[in-house]
Structure formats: structure tokens, C-alpha cells
mmCIF file of C-alpha atoms in Angstrom:
data_model
loop_
_atom_site.group_PDB
_atom_site.id
_atom_site.type_symbol
_atom_site.label_atom_id
_atom_site.label_comp_id
_atom_site.label_asym_id
_atom_site.label_seq_id
_atom_site.Cartn_x
_atom_site.Cartn_y
_atom_site.Cartn_z
ATOM 1 C CA MET L 29 11.246 17.775 74.571
ATOM 2 C CA THR L 30 9.951 17.750 71.295
ATOM 3 C CA MET L 31 10.762 16.007 68.162
ATOM 4 C CA ASP L 32 10.669 17.291 64.824
ATOM 5 C CA ALA L 33 8.189 16.181 62.791
ATOM 6 C CA GLN L 34 8.416 14.296 59.822
ATOM 7 C CA PRO L 35 7.977 15.367 56.043
ATOM 8 C CA THR L 36 5.227 14.255 54.580
ATOM 9 C CA PRO L 37 5.441 12.165 51.783
ATOM 10 C CA PRO L 38 4.224 12.756 48.166
ATOM 11 C CA ALA L 39 0.952 11.087 47.337
ATOM 12 C CA PRO L 40 1.426 8.066 45.003
ATOM 13 C CA LEU L 41 0.892 8.899 41.299
ATOM 14 C CA ALA L 42 -2.608 8.229 40.017
ATOM 15 C CA PRO L 43 -4.826 10.016 37.324
ATOM 16 C CA THR L 44 -6.947 12.942 37.947
ATOM 17 C CA ALA L 45 -10.473 11.722 39.113
ATOM 18 C CA ARG L 46 -13.039 12.405 36.411
ATOM 19 C CA GLY L 47 -15.021 14.843 38.778
ATOM 20 C CA ALA L 48 -12.128 17.114 39.165
ATOM 21 C CA ARG L 49 -11.751 17.667 35.649
ATOM 22 C CA ALA L 50 -11.844 20.882 33.722
ATOM 23 C CA LEU L 51 -14.914 20.923 31.791
ATOM 24 C CA ALA L 52 -13.701 22.976 28.394
ATOM 25 C CA PRO L 53 -10.890 20.819 27.159
ATOM 26 C CA ASP L 54 -12.992 17.721 27.543
ATOM 27 C CA VAL L 55 -15.779 18.789 25.722
ATOM 28 C CA ALA L 56 -13.413 20.065 22.876
ATOM 29 C CA ARG L 57 -11.996 16.554 22.854
ATOM 30 C CA GLY L 58 -15.341 15.228 22.521
ATOM 31 C CA LEU L 59 -16.682 17.885 19.710
ATOM 32 C CA VAL L 60 -13.234 17.669 17.958
ATOM 33 C CA LEU L 61 -13.884 13.645 17.512
ATOM 34 C CA LEU L 62 -16.649 14.496 14.758
ATOM 35 C CA GLY L 63 -13.877 16.606 12.733
ATOM 36 C CA ILE L 64 -11.701 13.491 13.036
ATOM 37 C CA ALA L 65 -14.221 11.124 12.220
ATOM 38 C CA VAL L 66 -15.684 13.037 9.081
ATOM 39 C CA ALA L 67 -11.402 13.699 8.017
ATOM 40 C CA ASN L 68 -10.718 10.135 8.549
ATOM 41 C CA VAL L 69 -13.636 8.490 7.120
ATOM 42 C CA PRO L 70 -12.564 9.278 3.038
ATOM 43 C CA PHE L 71 -9.228 7.066 3.624
ATOM 44 C CA PHE L 72 -11.439 3.864 4.006
ATOM 45 C CA LEU L 73 -12.850 4.012 0.626
ATOM 46 C CA TYR L 74 -10.446 2.426 -2.320
ATOM 47 C CA GLY L 75 -10.876 2.058 -5.918
ATOM 48 C CA ARG L 76 -11.360 5.922 -6.222
ATOM 49 C CA GLU L 77 -8.882 8.562 -7.712
ATOM 50 C CA LEU L 78 -7.549 10.776 -5.674
ATOM 51 C CA GLY L 79 -7.730 14.524 -6.238
ATOM 52 C CA ILE L 80 -7.316 17.634 -3.929
ATOM 53 C CA LEU L 81 -5.837 17.302 -0.288
ATOM 54 C CA LEU L 82 -5.984 13.461 -1.659
ATOM 55 C CA LYS L 83 -9.990 13.205 -1.361
ATOM 56 C CA PRO L 84 -11.376 10.483 -3.975
ATOM 57 C CA VAL L 85 -12.876 11.874 -6.989
ATOM 58 C CA THR L 86 -16.197 10.689 -7.610
ATOM 59 C CA ASP L 87 -19.793 11.171 -9.878
ATOM 60 C CA ALA L 88 -22.004 11.481 -6.870
ATOM 61 C CA PRO L 89 -23.013 14.962 -7.132
ATOM 62 C CA ALA L 90 -23.048 15.729 -3.245
ATOM 63 C CA ASP L 91 -19.689 14.671 -3.090
ATOM 64 C CA PRO L 92 -17.945 17.690 -3.739
ATOM 65 C CA TRP L 93 -20.093 19.774 -1.380
ATOM 66 C CA VAL L 94 -19.235 17.686 1.417
ATOM 67 C CA ASN L 95 -15.526 17.384 0.472
ATOM 68 C CA ALA L 96 -15.579 21.519 0.831
ATOM 69 C CA LEU L 97 -17.328 21.089 3.697
ATOM 70 C CA VAL L 98 -15.278 19.215 5.511
ATOM 71 C CA ALA L 99 -12.141 21.008 4.028
ATOM 72 C CA THR L 100 -13.191 24.306 5.693
ATOM 73 C CA LEU L 101 -14.242 22.906 8.810
ATOM 74 C CA ALA L 102 -12.440 20.015 9.857
ATOM 75 C CA ASP L 103 -9.312 19.355 7.594
ATOM 76 C CA ASN L 104 -5.933 20.661 8.642
ATOM 77 C CA ARG L 105 -8.022 21.892 11.451
ATOM 78 C CA SER L 106 -9.240 18.880 13.971
ATOM 79 C CA TYR L 107 -5.631 17.223 14.642
ATOM 80 C CA PRO L 108 -3.893 20.647 15.212
ATOM 81 C CA LEU L 109 -6.903 21.595 17.923
ATOM 82 C CA PHE L 110 -6.513 17.893 19.374
ATOM 83 C CA ALA L 111 -2.605 18.730 19.604
ATOM 84 C CA LEU L 112 -3.446 22.273 21.336
ATOM 85 C CA LEU L 113 -5.267 19.989 23.841
ATOM 86 C CA PHE L 114 -2.683 17.453 23.955
ATOM 87 C CA GLY L 115 0.020 19.677 25.147
ATOM 88 C CA TYR L 116 -2.468 21.163 27.172
ATOM 89 C CA GLY L 117 -3.004 18.052 29.160
ATOM 90 C CA LEU L 118 0.414 17.101 29.266
ATOM 91 C CA THR L 119 0.933 20.045 31.089
ATOM 92 C CA GLN L 120 -1.948 19.898 33.244
ATOM 93 C CA LEU L 121 -0.322 16.590 34.265
ATOM 94 C CA LEU L 122 2.562 18.015 35.040
ATOM 95 C CA THR L 123 1.160 21.001 37.517
ATOM 96 C CA ARG L 124 -0.962 18.265 39.477
ATOM 97 C CA GLU L 125 1.749 16.180 40.286
ATOM 98 C CA HIS L 126 3.982 19.168 41.423
ATOM 99 C CA ALA L 127 1.013 20.146 43.366
ATOM 100 C CA ARG L 128 0.997 16.462 45.068
ATOM 101 C CA GLY L 129 4.840 17.103 45.875
ATOM 102 C CA THR L 130 6.408 14.648 43.227
ATOM 103 C CA GLU L 131 9.796 15.732 42.262
ATOM 104 C CA TRP L 132 10.371 16.439 38.769
ATOM 105 C CA PRO L 133 12.701 13.277 38.349
ATOM 106 C CA GLU L 134 9.423 11.084 38.627
ATOM 107 C CA ALA L 135 7.176 13.321 37.174
ATOM 108 C CA ARG L 136 9.544 13.429 34.225
ATOM 109 C CA ARG L 137 9.598 9.301 34.370
ATOM 110 C CA LEU L 138 5.747 9.633 34.312
ATOM 111 C CA LEU L 139 5.646 11.843 31.006
ATOM 112 C CA LEU L 140 7.828 9.852 29.487
ATOM 113 C CA ARG L 141 6.123 6.374 30.205
ATOM 114 C CA ARG L 142 2.798 7.528 29.247
ATOM 115 C CA ASN L 143 4.328 8.729 26.284
ATOM 116 C CA ALA L 144 5.732 5.717 25.186
ATOM 117 C CA TRP L 145 2.435 3.831 26.068
ATOM 118 C CA LEU L 146 0.722 5.945 23.726
ATOM 119 C CA ILE L 147 3.387 5.284 21.048
ATOM 120 C CA ALA L 148 2.666 1.656 21.844
ATOM 121 C CA PHE L 149 -1.301 2.294 21.663
ATOM 122 C CA GLY L 150 -0.564 4.002 18.107
ATOM 123 C CA ALA L 151 1.134 1.153 17.041
ATOM 124 C CA ALA L 152 -1.663 -1.076 17.757
ATOM 125 C CA HIS L 153 -4.193 1.178 16.033
ATOM 126 C CA GLY L 154 -2.067 1.998 13.141
ATOM 127 C CA VAL L 155 -1.297 -1.856 12.508
ATOM 128 C CA LEU L 156 -4.542 -3.538 13.238
ATOM 129 C CA LEU L 157 -7.204 -0.537 12.341
ATOM 130 C CA PHE L 158 -5.822 2.721 10.503
ATOM 131 C CA PHE L 159 -2.948 3.607 8.851
ATOM 132 C CA GLY L 160 -3.508 6.867 9.761
ATOM 133 C CA ASP L 161 -3.021 6.758 13.539
ATOM 134 C CA ILE L 162 -2.303 9.899 15.402
ATOM 135 C CA LEU L 163 -1.774 8.475 18.668
ATOM 136 C CA GLY L 164 1.723 7.407 18.037
ATOM 137 C CA THR L 165 2.679 10.871 16.386
ATOM 138 C CA TYR L 166 1.661 12.247 19.049
ATOM 139 C CA GLY L 167 3.669 9.928 21.737
ATOM 140 C CA LEU L 168 6.692 10.806 20.074
ATOM 141 C CA LEU L 169 6.056 14.284 19.770
ATOM 142 C CA GLY L 170 5.053 14.443 23.408
ATOM 143 C CA LEU L 171 8.764 12.584 24.453
ATOM 144 C CA ALA L 172 10.062 16.224 22.908
ATOM 145 C CA LEU L 173 7.460 17.990 24.931
ATOM 146 C CA VAL L 174 8.871 16.489 28.083
ATOM 147 C CA LEU L 175 12.575 18.431 27.220
ATOM 148 C CA LEU L 176 10.589 21.304 26.755
ATOM 149 C CA ILE L 177 7.672 21.411 29.620
ATOM 150 C CA ARG L 178 9.926 23.374 32.166
ATOM 151 C CA ALA L 179 11.531 25.815 29.316
ATOM 152 C CA SER L 180 11.313 29.351 29.445
ATOM 153 C CA GLY L 181 8.368 31.119 27.610
ATOM 154 C CA ARG L 182 10.861 32.613 25.354
ATOM 155 C CA THR L 183 12.323 29.305 24.138
ATOM 156 C CA LEU L 184 8.794 27.898 23.987
ATOM 157 C CA ALA L 185 8.051 30.805 21.221
ATOM 158 C CA ILE L 186 11.120 30.214 19.371
ATOM 159 C CA VAL L 187 10.606 26.343 19.055
ATOM 160 C CA GLY L 188 6.530 27.101 18.427
ATOM 161 C CA TRP L 189 7.446 29.475 15.404
ATOM 162 C CA LEU L 190 9.753 27.329 14.248
ATOM 163 C CA SER L 191 7.651 24.144 14.278
ATOM 164 C CA PHE L 192 4.674 26.363 12.467
ATOM 165 C CA GLY L 193 6.815 26.839 9.495
ATOM 166 C CA PHE L 194 7.239 22.958 9.440
ATOM 167 C CA LEU L 195 3.626 23.373 9.460
ATOM 168 C CA ILE L 196 3.387 25.289 6.634
ATOM 169 C CA ILE L 197 5.639 23.403 4.414
ATOM 170 C CA VAL L 198 4.030 20.194 5.075
ATOM 171 C CA GLY L 199 0.771 21.886 3.973
ATOM 172 C CA ALA L 200 2.778 22.926 0.642
ATOM 173 C CA LEU L 201 3.964 19.139 0.364
ATOM 174 C CA GLU L 202 -0.144 17.845 0.488
ATOM 175 C CA GLY L 203 -0.737 19.983 -2.585
ATOM 176 C CA LEU L 204 1.760 18.439 -4.642
ATOM 177 C CA SER L 205 -1.325 16.158 -5.290
ATOM 178 C CA GLY L 206 -2.131 18.016 -8.043
ATOM 179 C CA LEU L 207 1.554 17.810 -9.606
ATOM 180 C CA LEU L 208 0.658 13.818 -9.204
ATOM 181 C CA SER L 209 -2.122 13.654 -10.495
ATOM 182 C CA LYS L 210 -1.091 15.455 -13.739
ATOM 183 C CA ALA L 211 2.064 13.489 -13.997
ATOM 184 C CA GLY L 212 1.501 11.070 -17.091
ATOM 185 C CA GLY L 213 -0.410 13.069 -18.807
ATOM 186 C CA GLY L 214 -2.948 13.731 -16.854
ATOM 187 C CA VAL L 215 -3.970 10.642 -15.531
ATOM 188 C CA ALA L 216 -5.080 11.019 -11.639
ATOM 189 C CA VAL L 217 -3.348 8.693 -9.176
ATOM 190 C CA PRO L 218 -5.381 5.781 -7.738
ATOM 191 C CA SER L 219 -5.703 5.437 -4.314
ATOM 192 C CA ALA L 220 -4.502 1.875 -4.555
ATOM 193 C CA ALA L 221 -1.324 3.577 -5.660
ATOM 194 C CA LEU L 222 -0.881 5.159 -1.964
ATOM 195 C CA PHE L 223 -2.736 3.423 0.473
ATOM 196 C CA ASN L 224 -2.698 -0.448 -0.456
ATOM 197 C CA SER L 225 -4.708 -1.448 3.330
ATOM 198 C CA ALA L 226 -7.995 -0.017 2.542
ATOM 199 C CA GLY L 227 -8.505 -2.092 -0.541
ATOM 200 C CA ALA L 228 -6.877 -5.230 1.136
ATOM 201 C CA GLU L 229 -9.004 -7.975 0.204
ATOM 202 C CA THR L 230 -8.374 -10.072 3.591
ATOM 203 C CA TYR L 231 -7.233 -8.964 6.848
ATOM 204 C CA PRO L 232 -3.935 -10.287 7.254
ATOM 205 C CA LEU L 233 -2.650 -9.137 3.639
ATOM 206 C CA ALA L 234 -4.016 -5.109 5.317
ATOM 207 C CA VAL L 235 -1.998 -5.888 8.639
ATOM 208 C CA LEU L 236 0.627 -6.591 6.799
ATOM 209 C CA ALA L 237 0.374 -3.173 4.341
ATOM 210 C CA ARG L 238 -1.027 -1.289 7.313
ATOM 211 C CA LEU L 239 2.713 -2.462 9.297
ATOM 212 C CA GLY L 240 4.539 -0.586 6.517
ATOM 213 C CA GLU L 241 2.340 2.484 6.144
ATOM 214 C CA TRP L 242 2.146 3.241 9.931
ATOM 215 C CA THR L 243 6.143 2.601 10.043
ATOM 216 C CA ILE L 244 6.706 5.023 7.162
ATOM 217 C CA GLY L 245 4.242 7.588 8.684
ATOM 218 C CA MET L 246 6.160 7.414 11.880
ATOM 219 C CA LEU L 247 9.595 7.551 10.630
ATOM 220 C CA SER L 248 8.348 10.492 8.718
ATOM 221 C CA VAL L 249 7.355 12.469 12.378
ATOM 222 C CA PRO L 250 10.579 14.348 12.615
ATOM 223 C CA PHE L 251 9.898 15.681 9.324
ATOM 224 C CA GLY L 252 6.146 15.918 8.595
ATOM 225 C CA GLY L 253 4.642 15.575 12.172
ATOM 226 C CA LEU L 254 7.137 18.049 13.749
ATOM 227 C CA GLY L 255 4.347 20.708 12.633
ATOM 228 C CA LEU L 256 2.143 19.472 15.409
ATOM 229 C CA LEU L 257 4.627 20.888 18.014
ATOM 230 C CA ALA L 258 3.967 24.477 17.288
ATOM 231 C CA PRO L 259 -0.439 23.941 18.389
ATOM 232 C CA MET L 260 1.099 21.200 21.007
ATOM 233 C CA ILE L 261 3.348 24.532 22.473
ATOM 234 C CA LEU L 262 0.952 27.224 22.490
ATOM 235 C CA GLY L 263 -1.655 24.478 24.367
ATOM 236 C CA MET L 264 1.523 24.321 27.197
ATOM 237 C CA TRP L 265 1.638 28.051 26.879
ATOM 238 C CA ALA L 266 -1.899 28.415 27.757
ATOM 239 C CA ALA L 267 -1.844 25.571 30.132
ATOM 240 C CA ARG L 268 0.432 27.530 32.330
ATOM 241 C CA ARG L 269 -2.066 30.370 32.320
ATOM 242 C CA ARG L 270 -4.894 28.114 33.441
ATOM 243 C CA ILE L 271 -6.714 29.810 30.640
ATOM 244 C CA LEU L 272 -9.865 26.951 29.602
ATOM 245 C CA GLU L 273 -9.846 26.414 33.382
ATOM 246 C CA GLN L 274 -10.432 30.003 34.298
ATOM 247 C CA SER L 275 -11.783 31.253 30.946
ATOM 248 C CA PHE L 276 -14.113 34.311 32.649
ATOM 249 C CA GLN L 277 -10.700 35.746 33.313
ATOM 250 C CA HIS L 278 -9.205 35.338 29.738
ATOM 251 C CA ARG L 279 -12.751 36.262 28.325
ATOM 252 C CA ARG L 280 -11.416 39.344 26.113
ATOM 253 C CA ALA L 281 -8.443 36.966 24.907
ATOM 254 C CA LEU L 282 -10.294 33.991 23.861
ATOM 255 C CA GLY L 283 -13.032 36.469 22.202
ATOM 256 C CA LEU L 284 -10.358 38.043 20.297
ATOM 257 C CA VAL L 285 -8.923 34.486 19.171
ATOM 258 C CA ALA L 286 -12.340 33.377 18.161
ATOM 259 C CA GLY L 287 -13.679 36.277 16.686
ATOM 260 C CA ILE L 288 -10.130 36.876 14.320
ATOM 261 C CA GLY L 289 -9.218 33.194 14.280
ATOM 262 C CA LEU L 290 -12.607 31.490 12.750
ATOM 263 C CA PRO L 291 -12.509 34.168 9.499
ATOM 264 C CA ILE L 292 -8.729 33.522 9.008
ATOM 265 C CA SER L 293 -9.696 29.464 8.949
ATOM 266 C CA VAL L 294 -12.543 30.319 6.635
ATOM 267 C CA LEU L 295 -11.346 32.562 4.081
ATOM 268 C CA GLY L 296 -8.106 31.158 4.525
ATOM 269 C CA ALA L 297 -9.724 27.241 3.186
ATOM 270 C CA LEU L 298 -12.136 29.495 0.742
ATOM 271 C CA PRO L 299 -9.322 28.401 -2.375
ATOM 272 C CA ILE L 300 -9.620 24.677 -1.734
ATOM 273 C CA ALA L 301 -13.246 24.204 -0.921
ATOM 274 C CA LEU L 302 -13.867 26.376 -4.308
ATOM 275 C CA ALA L 303 -11.787 24.152 -6.217
ATOM 276 C CA LEU L 304 -13.364 20.637 -4.503
ATOM 277 C CA LEU L 305 -16.644 22.463 -5.803
ATOM 278 C CA GLY L 306 -15.408 23.398 -9.096
ATOM 279 C CA VAL L 307 -16.023 26.351 -9.170
ATOM 280 C CA ILE L 308 -12.380 27.383 -9.982
ATOM 281 C CA GLU L 309 -9.107 25.113 -10.854
ATOM 282 C CA LEU L 310 -6.061 25.046 -9.522
ATOM 283 C CA SER L 311 -3.047 24.937 -11.607
ATOM 284 C CA PRO L 312 -0.368 22.193 -10.340
ATOM 285 C CA ILE L 313 1.792 25.496 -9.282
ATOM 286 C CA ALA L 314 -1.153 27.241 -7.562
ATOM 287 C CA GLU L 315 -2.296 23.958 -5.279
ATOM 288 C CA PRO L 316 0.715 23.908 -3.097
ATOM 289 C CA PHE L 317 0.163 27.401 -2.482
ATOM 290 C CA ALA L 318 -3.588 26.741 -1.838
ATOM 291 C CA ALA L 319 -2.995 23.713 0.469
ATOM 292 C CA MET L 320 -0.147 25.406 2.241
ATOM 293 C CA LEU L 321 -2.443 28.309 3.253
ATOM 294 C CA HIS L 322 -4.940 25.943 4.203
ATOM 295 C CA ALA L 323 -2.627 24.372 6.812
ATOM 296 C CA ALA L 324 -1.743 27.659 7.940
ATOM 297 C CA THR L 325 -4.857 28.964 8.698
ATOM 298 C CA GLY L 326 -6.223 25.668 10.114
ATOM 299 C CA ALA L 327 -3.654 25.529 12.813
ATOM 300 C CA VAL L 328 -5.308 29.170 13.782
ATOM 301 C CA GLY L 329 -8.773 27.778 13.201
ATOM 302 C CA GLY L 330 -8.142 25.089 15.801
ATOM 303 C CA ALA L 331 -7.374 27.523 18.333
ATOM 304 C CA ALA L 332 -9.915 29.440 17.548
ATOM 305 C CA TYR L 333 -12.285 26.572 17.954
ATOM 306 C CA VAL L 334 -11.146 26.215 21.776
ATOM 307 C CA ALA L 335 -11.053 29.404 22.604
ATOM 308 C CA LEU L 336 -15.161 29.658 20.949
ATOM 309 C CA ILE L 337 -15.568 26.164 23.184
ATOM 310 C CA ALA L 338 -14.152 27.777 26.353
ATOM 311 C CA LEU L 339 -15.989 30.842 26.028
ATOM 312 C CA ILE L 340 -19.473 29.305 25.235
ATOM 313 C CA VAL L 341 -18.811 26.285 28.403
ATOM 314 C CA GLY L 342 -17.423 29.105 30.282
ATOM 315 C CA GLY L 343 -14.416 27.325 31.768
ATOM 316 C CA ARG L 344 -16.361 25.524 34.579
ATOM 317 C CA GLY L 345 -14.848 22.677 36.143
ATOM 318 C CA SER L 346 -15.981 20.863 39.367
ATOM 319 C CA GLY L 347 -17.227 22.439 42.359
ATOM 320 C CA ARG L 348 -13.802 21.905 43.975
ATOM 321 C CA GLU L 349 -12.566 24.188 41.155
ATOM 322 C CA LEU L 350 -15.071 26.973 41.456
ATOM 323 C CA GLY L 351 -14.902 27.199 45.383
ATOM 324 C CA SER L 352 -18.070 25.175 46.141
ATOM 325 C CA PRO L 353 -18.863 21.948 46.621
ATOM 326 C CA THR L 354 -22.367 22.646 44.924
ATOM 327 C CA ALA L 355 -21.389 24.169 41.568
ATOM 328 C CA LYS L 356 -22.800 22.531 38.941
ATOM 329 C CA PRO L 357 -20.202 21.352 35.952
ATOM 330 C CA GLY L 358 -21.785 23.058 32.943
ATOM 331 C CA GLY L 359 -25.286 22.025 31.443
ATOM 332 C CA PRO L 360 -26.504 18.399 30.347
ATOM 333 C CA ILE L 361 -25.155 19.229 26.375
ATOM 334 C CA SER L 362 -22.131 20.135 27.366
ATOM 335 C CA ARG L 363 -21.585 16.988 30.188
ATOM 336 C CA LEU L 364 -22.547 14.871 26.984
ATOM 337 C CA PHE L 365 -19.831 16.210 25.070
ATOM 338 C CA ALA L 366 -17.319 16.296 28.031
ATOM 339 C CA ALA L 367 -18.161 12.717 28.759
ATOM 340 C CA LEU L 368 -17.010 11.400 25.391
ATOM 341 C CA GLY L 369 -14.118 13.829 25.755
ATOM 342 C CA GLN L 370 -13.060 12.152 29.066
ATOM 343 C CA ARG L 371 -13.127 8.722 27.144
ATOM 344 C CA SER L 372 -11.562 10.586 24.018
ATOM 345 C CA LEU L 373 -9.234 7.537 23.368
ATOM 346 C CA SER L 374 -11.629 5.010 23.124
ATOM 347 C CA GLY L 375 -14.080 7.242 20.944
ATOM 348 C CA TYR L 376 -11.115 7.610 18.585
ATOM 349 C CA LEU L 377 -10.429 3.751 18.410
ATOM 350 C CA THR L 378 -14.079 3.145 18.357
ATOM 351 C CA GLN L 379 -14.076 4.821 15.054
ATOM 352 C CA SER L 380 -11.318 3.018 13.021
ATOM 353 C CA LEU L 381 -13.140 -0.386 14.379
ATOM 354 C CA VAL L 382 -16.514 0.864 12.928
ATOM 355 C CA PHE L 383 -14.690 2.145 9.770
ATOM 356 C CA VAL L 384 -13.241 -1.501 9.353
ATOM 357 C CA ILE L 385 -16.024 -3.242 9.783
ATOM 358 C CA VAL L 386 -18.166 -1.265 7.490
ATOM 359 C CA PHE L 387 -15.634 -0.437 4.496
ATOM 360 C CA ALA L 388 -13.353 -3.014 4.274
ATOM 361 C CA PRO L 389 -13.569 -5.852 1.653
ATOM 362 C CA TYR L 390 -13.162 -8.716 4.816
ATOM 363 C CA GLY L 391 -16.151 -6.589 6.276
ATOM 364 C CA PHE L 392 -18.700 -5.419 4.721
ATOM 365 C CA GLY L 393 -17.434 -3.704 1.928
ATOM 366 C CA LEU L 394 -18.773 -0.548 1.491
ATOM 367 C CA GLY L 395 -15.436 1.324 0.929
ATOM 368 C CA ALA L 396 -15.980 0.077 -2.834
ATOM 369 C CA THR L 397 -19.312 1.634 -3.656
ATOM 370 C CA ALA L 398 -20.004 4.399 -0.940
ATOM 371 C CA SER L 399 -20.126 8.169 -1.814
ATOM 372 C CA VAL L 400 -18.115 10.616 -0.219
ATOM 373 C CA ALA L 401 -21.502 11.869 1.286
ATOM 374 C CA GLU L 402 -22.653 8.269 2.342
ATOM 375 C CA ALA L 403 -19.120 7.491 4.020
ATOM 376 C CA THR L 404 -19.359 11.220 5.673
ATOM 377 C CA GLN L 405 -22.836 10.041 7.603
ATOM 378 C CA ILE L 406 -21.539 6.802 8.496
ATOM 379 C CA ALA L 407 -19.229 8.934 10.188
ATOM 380 C CA VAL L 408 -21.183 11.343 11.956
ATOM 381 C CA ILE L 409 -23.343 8.188 12.919
ATOM 382 C CA THR L 410 -20.781 6.632 14.782
ATOM 383 C CA TRP L 411 -19.788 9.692 16.127
ATOM 384 C CA LEU L 412 -23.092 10.030 17.508
ATOM 385 C CA ALA L 413 -23.199 6.395 18.803
ATOM 386 C CA THR L 414 -19.695 7.483 20.815
ATOM 387 C CA LEU L 415 -21.082 10.362 22.077
ATOM 388 C CA VAL L 416 -24.206 8.409 23.679
ATOM 389 C CA LEU L 417 -21.805 5.451 24.953
ATOM 390 C CA ALA L 418 -19.616 8.143 26.816
ATOM 391 C CA GLY L 419 -22.733 9.184 28.258
ATOM 392 C CA LEU L 420 -24.142 6.568 29.706
ATOM 393 C CA LEU L 421 -20.468 5.381 30.937
ATOM 394 C CA ALA L 422 -20.555 8.647 32.887
ATOM 395 C CA ALA L 423 -23.753 8.002 34.269
ATOM 396 C CA ALA L 424 -22.577 4.431 35.611
ATOM 397 C CA ASP L 425 -18.999 6.663 36.693
ATOM 398 C CA ARG L 426 -16.941 4.028 34.496
ATOM 399 C CA SER L 427 -13.821 5.362 32.030
ATOM 400 C CA GLY L 428 -13.811 4.212 28.926
ATOM 401 C CA PRO L 429 -12.069 1.014 27.766
ATOM 402 C CA ALA L 430 -9.020 2.254 26.501
ATOM 403 C CA GLU L 431 -8.749 4.885 29.415
ATOM 404 C CA TRP L 432 -8.860 2.089 31.792
ATOM 405 C CA LEU L 433 -5.869 -0.072 29.968
ATOM 406 C CA LEU L 434 -3.855 3.095 29.067
ATOM 407 C CA ARG L 435 -3.787 4.359 33.005
ATOM 408 C CA ARG L 436 -3.125 0.818 34.322
ATOM 409 C CA ALA L 437 -0.289 0.404 31.778
ATOM 410 C CA VAL L 438 0.827 4.048 33.120
ATOM 411 C CA TYR L 439 -0.101 3.837 36.848
ATOM 412 C CA GLY L 440 -0.009 0.461 37.436
ATOM 413 C CA ARG L 441 -2.488 -0.853 40.127
ATOM 414 C CA ARG L 442 -2.568 1.792 42.340
ATOM 415 C CA ARG L 443 -5.966 4.066 42.126
#
């Protein structure tokens, strides 16, 4: 007499082990943190007038060149890139849970819980450190992605194109800073009129100001932040096809995206860059159109950056993914970038912490005197420091503190 075999229960929910992660997405996350650092640091300067794309207007000779370079390579490019990777990672998480035998209701609860905690982390970051926090926005949009994560490709395409239209509109609204600067007889808008927290004299006053700024930012997500759904949905589409894990099989498509997307991104940023250099002058009417072009081509540039990184890294993951237990996960430089990418949440929060300490009036107060070029140098040094720290944590096989806390919140005490 034989007994029916009992079904094997699904494995308990647990995060992906670092050694089993695909390399290319982590390398991209580590590199894009440099773009985020140089794009964010001008917002920690205060007591300046704001010009195109809300960049501080100073008399330092190097600042126009730095502003133009950052506008060409990082502004409106770094966050769409990170949004693409966010959608990619969310789909990877669902795919992994399905492979472990997790039913959809439980996997959905996991996704909702993760995004809810991301909003909580964003609230802490936005109120305590930086009003321009993006974690809360990603978490809020991530809740919408849960509704789309199992949708058909046609539905994803429709929603993606609609949200891309929103992204372009938001870019045009950013360009309205030119109209604002000409309001009232051509008087430029002081930064304190828009970002009170940067120049707050005490930390409690800064926290109070950031509370209002972050809240307004979150309330505007259904309007302004909806454009980030476009790169997120593109990331979901790419993850369904494992493009970044198997880039060798998709090298032709990746080559086309990188080869066409990078020139489009640079050319689309050219009007803004030339205006920042003073080569051309954008009229208050023309500036919104230049900013719209900058935002639209920035989303294309973000995808092109990811494609280029996937081609260079080769999409190599762990030995398990490559079918060989001895396969090495990329070279030492790519592994170092990947180490920061695996700890990108800690790296992102560390940037804001350093910037507050260095630039705030209740810190070293350099926000009142530092030029944009000097602030950008500090941002690059900060990114390099997080890169080294991530490498040391990887050598010790330790996660970043923020990643440990998020995983503990999402998964509980399970390993």
C-alpha cells in the first residue's frame, strides 16, 4: 500500500542572496548614484538666485561648465535610470517568488509591504535630511506597479506611453522657471522662496520646513511623478525577458538602444547646456520647450545608460546563473560598482547625510559660500567614499545598514 506524497510547502519568503544577484543591474545602481549625487547637491546651496532648471546662479567661472555638464549627463537622466531599475527589480522579486512556489496573494502582500516600507523610509529621509527624497515617490508608484505587474504587454505599453507623456509635460513645467525669473521686472527667484529647508538656521526649523516640502512633493506625485511610471514599466518589460541577466542574447537590441539613445540624450540636452553656458539665451517662451526636450530625451538616455552598462558588464551574474559554479561575477571594478549597487539605499541616504553636515547652516555652513563646482566636487568625493565603504562591506559579506533594516521590516526575522 502506498501513500500519496504530500505537496511540498513553498519556501518561506526571503530576500535574494547577494551572491545570486545579476551583476548588470547592481553595477548600474552603483554608477547612477554618482549622477544622483551631482544632480542633488545644488539643492543644498542657499542664498542664491535660481536660473534654468532651478540651478543656482553664481559668479564662479567654473559653475556654468559644471552646470552644463551635469545637465547633459545627469539631470533628468539619473532618476529615470533608477526608476527603470526599480521596475526591473520589482519584477525580478515576483519572478523569484513564483519560482519558490509562492502564490500570487502572498507575493502581492510582499510587494505591497515592501513599497509601504519604502514610503516610510522616504518620509524619514525627506523630513530628516532632504526634501527632494525620491524613495517615497518610488514607493507610492510601486503600489501602482503592483496593479500592473501581471498585466499584458499591450496594457503595459498603453500605460507606459501615457506616463511618458506626463513626463514630458512635467519637463515643460520645470522650464517655467524662466517665466518665474522674469516675473516682477526680471527679478530672479531666490532659492529661499522655493526651498526654505536648505537655509534654515537650526535643525528643528529645517525638519519643520522639510516636513511641508516633502508632504507637498508626495501629494504632487499623482500629477508630477506619474511620468516616472514610463521607465518603471520599461524595466518591468525588460525583466520579463531577462535582458540584463542575459545581455549576450540581447546584445543587438542593447547595442541599438545604447547607440541611438546616447546621442539622442546628448542632443536633447544641448539647448539647456548651451543656455547654461551663456552661448544662447532662451526666451521665457522657449525655455519650457527646451526643458520638455531635456526631460523626454533624458528618459531615453537613462535606458541607453543601462543598455551600455549591460553590454560592458556582459550581464554576468553568479556562477549558478551562468551554469558554472566557478564562473567569476565580472571583473574587480564592476564588482566594486555592484557592491555599492547592492547597498544603493545606504549609499543614497549617506549622500544626504553628508550634504546636510557639510552644507547646512547648523553644520559646517558651506551651503552659503560654496560654488556649484565646489559642491559638485564634494558630491563626487562623497560618492567615492560610499563606493569604498560598500567594497569593504562586500569583502566582509555584510549588507548596508539601510538594506538590513528594510529587509528586516519587510521579511521579519526570517533569513
